[in-house]
JSON list of C-alpha atoms in Angstrom, two decimals:
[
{"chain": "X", "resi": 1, "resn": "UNK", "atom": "CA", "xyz": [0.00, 0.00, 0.00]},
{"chain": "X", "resi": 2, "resn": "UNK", "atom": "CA", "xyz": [2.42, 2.23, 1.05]},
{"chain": "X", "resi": 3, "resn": "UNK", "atom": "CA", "xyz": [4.76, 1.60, -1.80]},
{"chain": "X", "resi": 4, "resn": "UNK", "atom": "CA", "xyz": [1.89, 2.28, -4.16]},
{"chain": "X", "resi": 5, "resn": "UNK", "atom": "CA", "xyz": [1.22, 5.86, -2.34]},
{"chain": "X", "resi": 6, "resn": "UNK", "atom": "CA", "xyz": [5.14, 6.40, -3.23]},
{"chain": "X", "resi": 7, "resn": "UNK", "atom": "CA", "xyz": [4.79, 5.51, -6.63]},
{"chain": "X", "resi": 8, "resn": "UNK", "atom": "CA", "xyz": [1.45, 7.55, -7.28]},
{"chain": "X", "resi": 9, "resn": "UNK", "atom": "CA", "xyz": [3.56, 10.07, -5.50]},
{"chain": "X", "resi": 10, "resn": "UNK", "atom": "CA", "xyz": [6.56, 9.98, -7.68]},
{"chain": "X", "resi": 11, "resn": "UNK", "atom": "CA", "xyz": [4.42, 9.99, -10.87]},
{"chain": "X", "resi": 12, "resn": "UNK", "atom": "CA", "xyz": [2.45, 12.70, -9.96]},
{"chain": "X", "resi": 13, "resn": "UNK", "atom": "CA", "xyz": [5.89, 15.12, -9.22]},
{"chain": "X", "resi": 14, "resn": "UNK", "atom": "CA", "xyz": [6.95, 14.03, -13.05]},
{"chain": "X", "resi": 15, "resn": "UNK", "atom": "CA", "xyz": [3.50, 14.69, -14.48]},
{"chain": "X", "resi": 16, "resn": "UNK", "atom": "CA", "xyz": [3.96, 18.16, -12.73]},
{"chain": "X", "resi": 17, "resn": "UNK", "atom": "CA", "xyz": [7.79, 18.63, -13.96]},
{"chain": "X", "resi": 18, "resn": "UNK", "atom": "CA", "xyz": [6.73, 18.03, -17.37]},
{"chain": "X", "resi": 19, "resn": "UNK", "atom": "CA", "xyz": [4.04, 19.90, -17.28]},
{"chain": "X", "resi": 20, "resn": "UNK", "atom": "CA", "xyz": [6.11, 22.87, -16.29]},
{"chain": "X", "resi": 21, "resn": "UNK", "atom": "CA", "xyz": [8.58, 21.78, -18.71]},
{"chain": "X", "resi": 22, "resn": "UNK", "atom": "CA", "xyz": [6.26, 21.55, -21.81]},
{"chain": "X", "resi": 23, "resn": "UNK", "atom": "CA", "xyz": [5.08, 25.10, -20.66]},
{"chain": "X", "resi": 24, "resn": "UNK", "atom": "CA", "xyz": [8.34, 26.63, -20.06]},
{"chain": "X", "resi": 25, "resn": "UNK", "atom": "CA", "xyz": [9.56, 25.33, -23.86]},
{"chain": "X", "resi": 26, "resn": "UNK", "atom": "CA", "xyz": [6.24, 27.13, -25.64]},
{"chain": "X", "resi": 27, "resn": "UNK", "atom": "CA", "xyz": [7.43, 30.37, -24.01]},
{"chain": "X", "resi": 28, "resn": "UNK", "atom": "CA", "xyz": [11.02, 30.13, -24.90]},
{"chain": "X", "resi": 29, "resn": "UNK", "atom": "CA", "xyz": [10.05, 29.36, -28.61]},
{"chain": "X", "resi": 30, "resn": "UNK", "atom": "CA", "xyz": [7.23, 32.17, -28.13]},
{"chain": "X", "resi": 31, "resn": "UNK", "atom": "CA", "xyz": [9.77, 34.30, -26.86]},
{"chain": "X", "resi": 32, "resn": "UNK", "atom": "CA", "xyz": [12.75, 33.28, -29.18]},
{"chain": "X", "resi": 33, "resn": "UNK", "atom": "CA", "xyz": [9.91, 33.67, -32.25]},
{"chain": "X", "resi": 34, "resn": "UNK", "atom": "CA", "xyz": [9.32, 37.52, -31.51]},
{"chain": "X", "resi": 35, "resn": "UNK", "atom": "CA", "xyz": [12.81, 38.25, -30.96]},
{"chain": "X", "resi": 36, "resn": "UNK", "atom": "CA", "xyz": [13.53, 36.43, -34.69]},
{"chain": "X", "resi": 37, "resn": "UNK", "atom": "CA", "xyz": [10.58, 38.63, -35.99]},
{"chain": "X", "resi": 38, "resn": "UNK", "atom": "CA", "xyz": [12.06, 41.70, -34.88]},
{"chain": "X", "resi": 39, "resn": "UNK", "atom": "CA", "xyz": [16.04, 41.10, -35.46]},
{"chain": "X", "resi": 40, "resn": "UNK", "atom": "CA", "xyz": [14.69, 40.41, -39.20]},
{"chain": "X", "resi": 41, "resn": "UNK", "atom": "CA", "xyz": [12.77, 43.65, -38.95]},
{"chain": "X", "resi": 42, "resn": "UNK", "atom": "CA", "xyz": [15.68, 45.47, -37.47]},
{"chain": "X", "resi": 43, "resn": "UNK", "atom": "CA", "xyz": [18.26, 44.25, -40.28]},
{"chain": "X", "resi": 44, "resn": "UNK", "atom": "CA", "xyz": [15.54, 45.02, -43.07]},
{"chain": "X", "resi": 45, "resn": "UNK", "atom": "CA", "xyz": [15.30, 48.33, -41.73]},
{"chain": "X", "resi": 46, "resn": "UNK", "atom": "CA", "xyz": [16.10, 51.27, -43.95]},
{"chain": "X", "resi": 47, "resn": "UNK", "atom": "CA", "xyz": [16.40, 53.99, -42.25]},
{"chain": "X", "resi": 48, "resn": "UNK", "atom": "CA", "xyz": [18.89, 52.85, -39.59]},
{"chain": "X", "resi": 49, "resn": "UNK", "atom": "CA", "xyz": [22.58, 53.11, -40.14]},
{"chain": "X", "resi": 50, "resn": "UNK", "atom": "CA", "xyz": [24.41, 49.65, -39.62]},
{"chain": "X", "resi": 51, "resn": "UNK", "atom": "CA", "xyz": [26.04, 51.16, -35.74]},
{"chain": "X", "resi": 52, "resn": "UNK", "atom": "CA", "xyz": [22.32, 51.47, -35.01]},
{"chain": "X", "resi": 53, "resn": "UNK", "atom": "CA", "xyz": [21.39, 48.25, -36.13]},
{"chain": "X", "resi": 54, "resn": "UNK", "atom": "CA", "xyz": [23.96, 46.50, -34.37]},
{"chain": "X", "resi": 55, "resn": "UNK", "atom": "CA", "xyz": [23.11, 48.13, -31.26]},
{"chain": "X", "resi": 56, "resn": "UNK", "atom": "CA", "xyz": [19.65, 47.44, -31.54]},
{"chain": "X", "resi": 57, "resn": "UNK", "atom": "CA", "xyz": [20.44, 43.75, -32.07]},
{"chain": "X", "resi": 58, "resn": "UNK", "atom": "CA", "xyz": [23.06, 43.74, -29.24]},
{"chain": "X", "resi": 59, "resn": "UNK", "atom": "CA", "xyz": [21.70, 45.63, -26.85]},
{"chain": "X", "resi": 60, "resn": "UNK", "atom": "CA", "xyz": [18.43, 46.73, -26.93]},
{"chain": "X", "resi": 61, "resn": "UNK", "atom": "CA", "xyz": [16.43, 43.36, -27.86]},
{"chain": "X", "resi": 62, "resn": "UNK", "atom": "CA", "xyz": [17.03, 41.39, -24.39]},
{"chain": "X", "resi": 63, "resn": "UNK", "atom": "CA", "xyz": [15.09, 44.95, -23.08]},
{"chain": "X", "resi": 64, "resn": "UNK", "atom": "CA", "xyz": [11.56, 43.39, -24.98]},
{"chain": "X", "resi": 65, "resn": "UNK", "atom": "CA", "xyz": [11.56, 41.19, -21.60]},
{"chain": "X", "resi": 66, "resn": "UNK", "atom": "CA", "xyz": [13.53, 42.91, -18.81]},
{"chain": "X", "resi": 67, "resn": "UNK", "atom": "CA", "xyz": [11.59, 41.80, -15.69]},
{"chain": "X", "resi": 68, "resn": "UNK", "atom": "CA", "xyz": [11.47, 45.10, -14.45]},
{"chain": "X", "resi": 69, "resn": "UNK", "atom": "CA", "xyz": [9.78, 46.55, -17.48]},
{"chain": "X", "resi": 70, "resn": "UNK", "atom": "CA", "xyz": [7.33, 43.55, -17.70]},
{"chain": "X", "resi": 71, "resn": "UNK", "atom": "CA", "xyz": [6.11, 44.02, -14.26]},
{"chain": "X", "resi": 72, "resn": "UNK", "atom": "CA", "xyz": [5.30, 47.08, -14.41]},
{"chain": "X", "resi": 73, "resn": "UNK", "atom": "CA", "xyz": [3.62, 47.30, -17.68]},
{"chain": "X", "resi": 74, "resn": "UNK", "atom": "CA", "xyz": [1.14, 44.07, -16.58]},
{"chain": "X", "resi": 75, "resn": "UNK", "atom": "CA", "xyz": [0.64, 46.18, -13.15]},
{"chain": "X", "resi": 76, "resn": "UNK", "atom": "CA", "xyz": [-0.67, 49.13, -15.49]},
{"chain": "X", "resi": 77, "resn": "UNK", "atom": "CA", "xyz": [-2.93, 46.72, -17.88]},
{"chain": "X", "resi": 78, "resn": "UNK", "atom": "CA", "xyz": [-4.24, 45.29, -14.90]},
{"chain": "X", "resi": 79, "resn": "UNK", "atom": "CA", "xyz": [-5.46, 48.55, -13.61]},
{"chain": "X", "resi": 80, "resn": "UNK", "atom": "CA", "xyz": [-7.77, 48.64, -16.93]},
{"chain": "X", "resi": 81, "resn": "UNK", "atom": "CA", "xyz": [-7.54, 52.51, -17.51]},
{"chain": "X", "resi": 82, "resn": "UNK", "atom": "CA", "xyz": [-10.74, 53.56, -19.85]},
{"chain": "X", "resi": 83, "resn": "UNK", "atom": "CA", "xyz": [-9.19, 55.52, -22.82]},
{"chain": "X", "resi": 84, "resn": "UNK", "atom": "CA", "xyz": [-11.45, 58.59, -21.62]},
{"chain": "X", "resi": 85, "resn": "UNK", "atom": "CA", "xyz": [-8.90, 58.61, -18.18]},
{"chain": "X", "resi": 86, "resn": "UNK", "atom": "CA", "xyz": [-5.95, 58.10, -20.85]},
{"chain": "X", "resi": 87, "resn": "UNK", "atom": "CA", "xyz": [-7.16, 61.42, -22.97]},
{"chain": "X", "resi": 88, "resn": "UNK", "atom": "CA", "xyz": [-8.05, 63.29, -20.11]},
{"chain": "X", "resi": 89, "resn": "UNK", "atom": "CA", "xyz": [-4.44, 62.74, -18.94]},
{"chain": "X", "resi": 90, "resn": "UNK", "atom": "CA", "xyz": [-2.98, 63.20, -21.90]},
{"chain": "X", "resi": 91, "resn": "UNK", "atom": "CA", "xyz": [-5.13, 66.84, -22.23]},
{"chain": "X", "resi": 92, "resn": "UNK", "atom": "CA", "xyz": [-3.69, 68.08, -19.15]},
{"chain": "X", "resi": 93, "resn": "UNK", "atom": "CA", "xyz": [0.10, 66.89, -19.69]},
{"chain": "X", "resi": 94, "resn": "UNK", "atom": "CA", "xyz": [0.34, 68.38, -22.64]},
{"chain": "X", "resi": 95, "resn": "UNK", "atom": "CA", "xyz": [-1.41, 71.94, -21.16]},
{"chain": "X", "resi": 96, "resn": "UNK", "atom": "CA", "xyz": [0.97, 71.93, -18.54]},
{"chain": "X", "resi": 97, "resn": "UNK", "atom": "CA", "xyz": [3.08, 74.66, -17.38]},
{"chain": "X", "resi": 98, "resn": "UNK", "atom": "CA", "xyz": [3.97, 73.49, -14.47]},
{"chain": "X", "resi": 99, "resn": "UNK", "atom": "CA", "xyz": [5.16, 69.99, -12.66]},
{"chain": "X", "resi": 100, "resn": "UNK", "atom": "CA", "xyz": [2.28, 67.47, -12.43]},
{"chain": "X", "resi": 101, "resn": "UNK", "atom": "CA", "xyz": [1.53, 64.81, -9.78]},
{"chain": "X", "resi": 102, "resn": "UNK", "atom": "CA", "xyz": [1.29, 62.48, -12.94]},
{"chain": "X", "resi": 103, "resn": "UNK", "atom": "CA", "xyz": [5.19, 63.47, -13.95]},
{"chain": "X", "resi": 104, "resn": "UNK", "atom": "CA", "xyz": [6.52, 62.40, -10.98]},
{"chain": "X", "resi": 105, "resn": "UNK", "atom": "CA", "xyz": [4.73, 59.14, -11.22]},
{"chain": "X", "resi": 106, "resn": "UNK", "atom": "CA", "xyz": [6.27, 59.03, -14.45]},
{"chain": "X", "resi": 107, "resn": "UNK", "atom": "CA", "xyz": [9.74, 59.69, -13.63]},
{"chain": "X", "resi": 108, "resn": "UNK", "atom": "CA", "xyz": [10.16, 57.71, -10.10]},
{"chain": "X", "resi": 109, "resn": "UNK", "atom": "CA", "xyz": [9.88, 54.06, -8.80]},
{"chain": "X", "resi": 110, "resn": "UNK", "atom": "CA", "xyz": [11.63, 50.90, -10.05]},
{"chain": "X", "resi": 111, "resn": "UNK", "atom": "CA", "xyz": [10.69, 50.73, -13.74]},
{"chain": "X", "resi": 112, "resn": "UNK", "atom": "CA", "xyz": [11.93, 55.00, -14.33]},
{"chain": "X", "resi": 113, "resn": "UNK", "atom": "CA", "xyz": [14.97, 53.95, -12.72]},
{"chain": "X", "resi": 114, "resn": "UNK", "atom": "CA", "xyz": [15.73, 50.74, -14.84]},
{"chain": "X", "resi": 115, "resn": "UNK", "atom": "CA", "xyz": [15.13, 52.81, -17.40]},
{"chain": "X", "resi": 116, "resn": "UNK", "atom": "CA", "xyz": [17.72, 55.37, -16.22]},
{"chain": "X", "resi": 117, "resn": "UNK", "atom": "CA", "xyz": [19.77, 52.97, -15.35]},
{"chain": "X", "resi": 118, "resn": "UNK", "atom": "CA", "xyz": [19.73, 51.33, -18.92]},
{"chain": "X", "resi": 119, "resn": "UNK", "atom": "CA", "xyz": [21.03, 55.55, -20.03]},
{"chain": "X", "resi": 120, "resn": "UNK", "atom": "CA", "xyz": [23.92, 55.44, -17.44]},
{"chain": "X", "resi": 121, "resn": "UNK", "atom": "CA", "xyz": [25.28, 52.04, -18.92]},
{"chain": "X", "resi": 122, "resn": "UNK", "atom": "CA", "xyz": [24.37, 52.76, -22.90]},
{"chain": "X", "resi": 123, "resn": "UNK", "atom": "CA", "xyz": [25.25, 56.70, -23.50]},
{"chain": "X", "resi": 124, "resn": "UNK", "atom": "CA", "xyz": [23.65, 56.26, -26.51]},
{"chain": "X", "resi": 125, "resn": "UNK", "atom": "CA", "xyz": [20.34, 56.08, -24.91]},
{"chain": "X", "resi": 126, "resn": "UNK", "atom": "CA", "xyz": [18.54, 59.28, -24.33]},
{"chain": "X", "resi": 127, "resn": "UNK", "atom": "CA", "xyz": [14.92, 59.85, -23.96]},
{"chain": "X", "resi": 128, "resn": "UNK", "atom": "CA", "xyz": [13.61, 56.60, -23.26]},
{"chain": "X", "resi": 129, "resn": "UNK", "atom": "CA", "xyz": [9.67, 55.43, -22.45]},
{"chain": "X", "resi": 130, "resn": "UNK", "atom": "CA", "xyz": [7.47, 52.41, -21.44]},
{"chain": "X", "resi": 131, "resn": "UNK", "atom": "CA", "xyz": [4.22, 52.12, -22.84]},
{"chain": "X", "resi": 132, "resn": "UNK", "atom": "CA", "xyz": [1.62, 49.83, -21.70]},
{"chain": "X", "resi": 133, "resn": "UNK", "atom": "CA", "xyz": [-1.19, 47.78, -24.11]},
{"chain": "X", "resi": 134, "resn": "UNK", "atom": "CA", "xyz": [-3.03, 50.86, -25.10]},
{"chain": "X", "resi": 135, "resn": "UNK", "atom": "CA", "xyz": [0.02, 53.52, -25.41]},
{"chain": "X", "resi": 136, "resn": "UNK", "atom": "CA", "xyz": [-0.32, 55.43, -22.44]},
{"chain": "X", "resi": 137, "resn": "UNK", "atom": "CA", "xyz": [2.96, 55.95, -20.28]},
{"chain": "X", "resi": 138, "resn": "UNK", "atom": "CA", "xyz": [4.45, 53.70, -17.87]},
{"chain": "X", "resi": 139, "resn": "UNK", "atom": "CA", "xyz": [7.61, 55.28, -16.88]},
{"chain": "X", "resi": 140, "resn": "UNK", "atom": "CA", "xyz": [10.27, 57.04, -18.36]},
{"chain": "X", "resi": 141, "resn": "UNK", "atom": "CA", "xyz": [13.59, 59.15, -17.57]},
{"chain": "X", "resi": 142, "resn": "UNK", "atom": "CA", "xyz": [12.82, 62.26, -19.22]},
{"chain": "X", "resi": 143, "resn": "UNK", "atom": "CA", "xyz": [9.38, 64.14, -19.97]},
{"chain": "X", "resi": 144, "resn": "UNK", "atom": "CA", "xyz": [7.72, 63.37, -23.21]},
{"chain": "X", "resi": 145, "resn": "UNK", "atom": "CA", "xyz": [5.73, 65.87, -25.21]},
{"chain": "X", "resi": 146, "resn": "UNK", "atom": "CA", "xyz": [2.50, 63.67, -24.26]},
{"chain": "X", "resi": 147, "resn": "UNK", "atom": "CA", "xyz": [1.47, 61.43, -22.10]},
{"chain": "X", "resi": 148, "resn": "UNK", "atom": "CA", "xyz": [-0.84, 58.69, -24.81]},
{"chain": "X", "resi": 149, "resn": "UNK", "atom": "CA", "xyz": [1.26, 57.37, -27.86]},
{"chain": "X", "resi": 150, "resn": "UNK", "atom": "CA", "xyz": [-1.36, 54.84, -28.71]},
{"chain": "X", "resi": 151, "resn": "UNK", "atom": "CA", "xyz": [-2.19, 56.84, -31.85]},
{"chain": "X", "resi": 152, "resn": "UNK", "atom": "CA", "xyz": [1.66, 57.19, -33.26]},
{"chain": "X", "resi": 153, "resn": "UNK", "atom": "CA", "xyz": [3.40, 54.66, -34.94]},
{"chain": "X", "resi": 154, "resn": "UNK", "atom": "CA", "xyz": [6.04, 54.16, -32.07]},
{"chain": "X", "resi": 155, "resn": "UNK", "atom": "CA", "xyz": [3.41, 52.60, -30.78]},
{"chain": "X", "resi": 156, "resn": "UNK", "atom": "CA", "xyz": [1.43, 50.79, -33.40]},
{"chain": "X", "resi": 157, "resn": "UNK", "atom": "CA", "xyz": [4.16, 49.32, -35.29]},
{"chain": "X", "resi": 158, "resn": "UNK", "atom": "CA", "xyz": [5.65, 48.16, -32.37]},
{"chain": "X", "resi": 159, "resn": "UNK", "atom": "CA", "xyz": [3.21, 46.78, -30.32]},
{"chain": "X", "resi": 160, "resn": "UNK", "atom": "CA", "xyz": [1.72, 45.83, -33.83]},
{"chain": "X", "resi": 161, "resn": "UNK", "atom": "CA", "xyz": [-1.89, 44.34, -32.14]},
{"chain": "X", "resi": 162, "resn": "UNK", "atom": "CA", "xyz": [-0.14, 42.74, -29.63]},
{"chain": "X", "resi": 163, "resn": "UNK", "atom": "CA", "xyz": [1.91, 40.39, -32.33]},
{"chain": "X", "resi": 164, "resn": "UNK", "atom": "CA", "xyz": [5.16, 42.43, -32.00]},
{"chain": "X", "resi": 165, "resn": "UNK", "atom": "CA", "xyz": [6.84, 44.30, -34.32]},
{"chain": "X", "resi": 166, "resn": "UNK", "atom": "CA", "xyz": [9.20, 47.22, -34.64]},
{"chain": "X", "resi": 167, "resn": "UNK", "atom": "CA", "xyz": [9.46, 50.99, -35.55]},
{"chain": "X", "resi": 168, "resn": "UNK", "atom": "CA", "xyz": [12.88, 53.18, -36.31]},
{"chain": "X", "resi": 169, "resn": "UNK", "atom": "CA", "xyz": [12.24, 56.84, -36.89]},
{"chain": "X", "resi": 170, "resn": "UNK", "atom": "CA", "xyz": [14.08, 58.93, -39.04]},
{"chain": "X", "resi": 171, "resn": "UNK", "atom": "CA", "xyz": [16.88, 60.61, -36.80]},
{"chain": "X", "resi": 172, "resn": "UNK", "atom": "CA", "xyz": [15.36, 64.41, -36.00]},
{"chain": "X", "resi": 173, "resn": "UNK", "atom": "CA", "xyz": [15.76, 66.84, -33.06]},
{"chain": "X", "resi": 174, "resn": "UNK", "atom": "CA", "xyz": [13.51, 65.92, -30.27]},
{"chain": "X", "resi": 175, "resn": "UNK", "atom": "CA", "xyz": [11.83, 69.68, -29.15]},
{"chain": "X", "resi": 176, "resn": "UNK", "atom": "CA", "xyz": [11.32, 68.03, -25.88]},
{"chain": "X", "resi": 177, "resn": "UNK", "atom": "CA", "xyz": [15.20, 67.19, -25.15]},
{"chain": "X", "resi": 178, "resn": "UNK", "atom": "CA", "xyz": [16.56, 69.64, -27.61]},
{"chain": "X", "resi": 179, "resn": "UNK", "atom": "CA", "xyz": [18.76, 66.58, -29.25]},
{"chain": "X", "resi": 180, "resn": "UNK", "atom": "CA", "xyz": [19.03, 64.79, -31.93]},
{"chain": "X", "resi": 181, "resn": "UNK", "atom": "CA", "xyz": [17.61, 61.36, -31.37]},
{"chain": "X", "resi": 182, "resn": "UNK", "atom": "CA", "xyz": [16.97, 58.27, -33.53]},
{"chain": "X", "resi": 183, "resn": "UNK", "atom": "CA", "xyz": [13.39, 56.60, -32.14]},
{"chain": "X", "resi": 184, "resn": "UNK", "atom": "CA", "xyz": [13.49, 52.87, -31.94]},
{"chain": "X", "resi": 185, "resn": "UNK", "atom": "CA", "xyz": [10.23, 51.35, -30.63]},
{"chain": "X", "resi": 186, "resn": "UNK", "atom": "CA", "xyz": [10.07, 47.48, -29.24]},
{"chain": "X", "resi": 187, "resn": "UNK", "atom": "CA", "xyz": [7.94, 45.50, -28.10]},
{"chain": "X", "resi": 188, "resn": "UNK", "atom": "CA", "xyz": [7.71, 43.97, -23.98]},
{"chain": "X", "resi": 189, "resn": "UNK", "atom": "CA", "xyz": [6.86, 40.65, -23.97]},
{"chain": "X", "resi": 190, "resn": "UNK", "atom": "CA", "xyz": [5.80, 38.90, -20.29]},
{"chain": "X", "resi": 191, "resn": "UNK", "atom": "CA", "xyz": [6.41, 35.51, -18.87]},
{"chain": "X", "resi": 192, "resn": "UNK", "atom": "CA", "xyz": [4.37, 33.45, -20.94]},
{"chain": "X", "resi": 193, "resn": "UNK", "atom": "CA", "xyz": [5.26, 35.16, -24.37]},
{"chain": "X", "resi": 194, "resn": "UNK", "atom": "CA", "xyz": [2.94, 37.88, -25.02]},
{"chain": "X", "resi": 195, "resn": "UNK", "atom": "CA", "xyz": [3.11, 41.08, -26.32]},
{"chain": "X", "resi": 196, "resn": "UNK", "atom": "CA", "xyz": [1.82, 43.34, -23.35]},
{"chain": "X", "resi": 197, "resn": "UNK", "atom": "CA", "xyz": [3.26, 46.69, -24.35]},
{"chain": "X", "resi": 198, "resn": "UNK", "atom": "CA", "xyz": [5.95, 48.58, -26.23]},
{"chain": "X", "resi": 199, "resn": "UNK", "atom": "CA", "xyz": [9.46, 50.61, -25.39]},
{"chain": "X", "resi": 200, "resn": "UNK", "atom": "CA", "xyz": [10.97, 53.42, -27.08]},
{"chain": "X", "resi": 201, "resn": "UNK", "atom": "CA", "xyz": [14.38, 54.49, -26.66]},
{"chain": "X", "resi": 202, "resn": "UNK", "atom": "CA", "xyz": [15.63, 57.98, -28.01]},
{"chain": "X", "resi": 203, "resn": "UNK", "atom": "CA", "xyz": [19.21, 56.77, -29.76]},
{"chain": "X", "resi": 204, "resn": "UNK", "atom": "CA", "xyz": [22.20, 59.31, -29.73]},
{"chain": "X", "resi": 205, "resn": "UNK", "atom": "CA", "xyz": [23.70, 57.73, -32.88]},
{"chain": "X", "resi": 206, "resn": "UNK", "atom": "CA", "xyz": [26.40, 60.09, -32.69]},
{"chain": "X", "resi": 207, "resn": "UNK", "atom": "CA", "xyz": [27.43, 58.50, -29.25]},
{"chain": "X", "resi": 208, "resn": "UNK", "atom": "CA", "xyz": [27.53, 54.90, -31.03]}
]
């Protein structure tokens, strides 16, 4: 009897193990599947220069699941913002004269500081943002002009309906930082291989 209960035991603990297993493979080929899109995306690319590309590809692609970024863009979508809060926010960001309560939200805690710390290792990186499923700002390490990207194609082409894509900007002078930046938008993929938001980092490409 008991070496039956052992036995059911033991099976039940490899049932579980390759259960987890099984799961843990779909995610890495989810994940690996994305990252494949976008490298092919990134290389395709026209309007980056090959130093850009190769620091996209380097650098900036393990970001698309940085644990830090992932949590707190799935701790936003949870929160299920209606897209009136989003505009109404995004009205009086960009009417502001003065420091909002919203800015600071924007700017502190741990995913602003990953994202500053991500700027103190790369030089290259300047303005940089996380955007959740609908657009709307997660954190960042400067201001942004606005506050809701969900209707620019930083946004769309990246988060691409939640399938993941990518978006490189021309290189222009950001009015907002007063430098010359290069846009590249990614995707954030969580634990279990989906798209739940996007990233944009502002590229120095004179610092590569």
């Amino acid at each position: 009897m008991r070496s039956m209960f052992v036995m059911t035991i033991k099976f039940m603990l490899v049932f579980l193990l390759a259960i987890n297993y099984t799961g843990g493979e779909v995610q890495a080929r989810h994940h690996a599947k994305i990252t494949n899109k976008v490298k092919k995306l990134v290389n395709a690319n026209s309007n980056a220069a090959s130093k850009v590309k190769r620091f996209v590809i380097n650098s900036l692609l393990e970001q698309m699941i940085n644990p830090v970024f992932v949590k707190a863009v799935k701790a936003q979508n949870s929160r299920g913002i209606s897209m009136a809060a989003i505009n109404k926010i995004d009205e009086e960001w960009k009417a502001a004269e003065d420091f909002l309560e919203i800015h600071d939200k924007m700017m502190t805690g741990k995913c602003a500081d990953e994202v500053r710390r991500l700027a103190g290792k790369y030089k290259a990186i300047g303005e940089t943002f996380v955007m959740d499923n609908q657009g709307a700002n997660v954190c960042q390490n400067e201001l942004t002009g606005d506050y809701w990207q969900g209707d620019e194609a930083k946004w769309k082409n990246s988060f691409a309906r939640g399938a993941g894509g990518l978006d490189i900007g021309v290189e222009k002078l950001d009015t907002s930082t007063n430098i010359v930046l290069q846009q590249i938008s990614l995707p954030i993929i969580d634990e279990k291989g989906k798209v739940i938001g996007a990233i944009c980092f502002g590229i120095k490409t004179n610092k590569l």
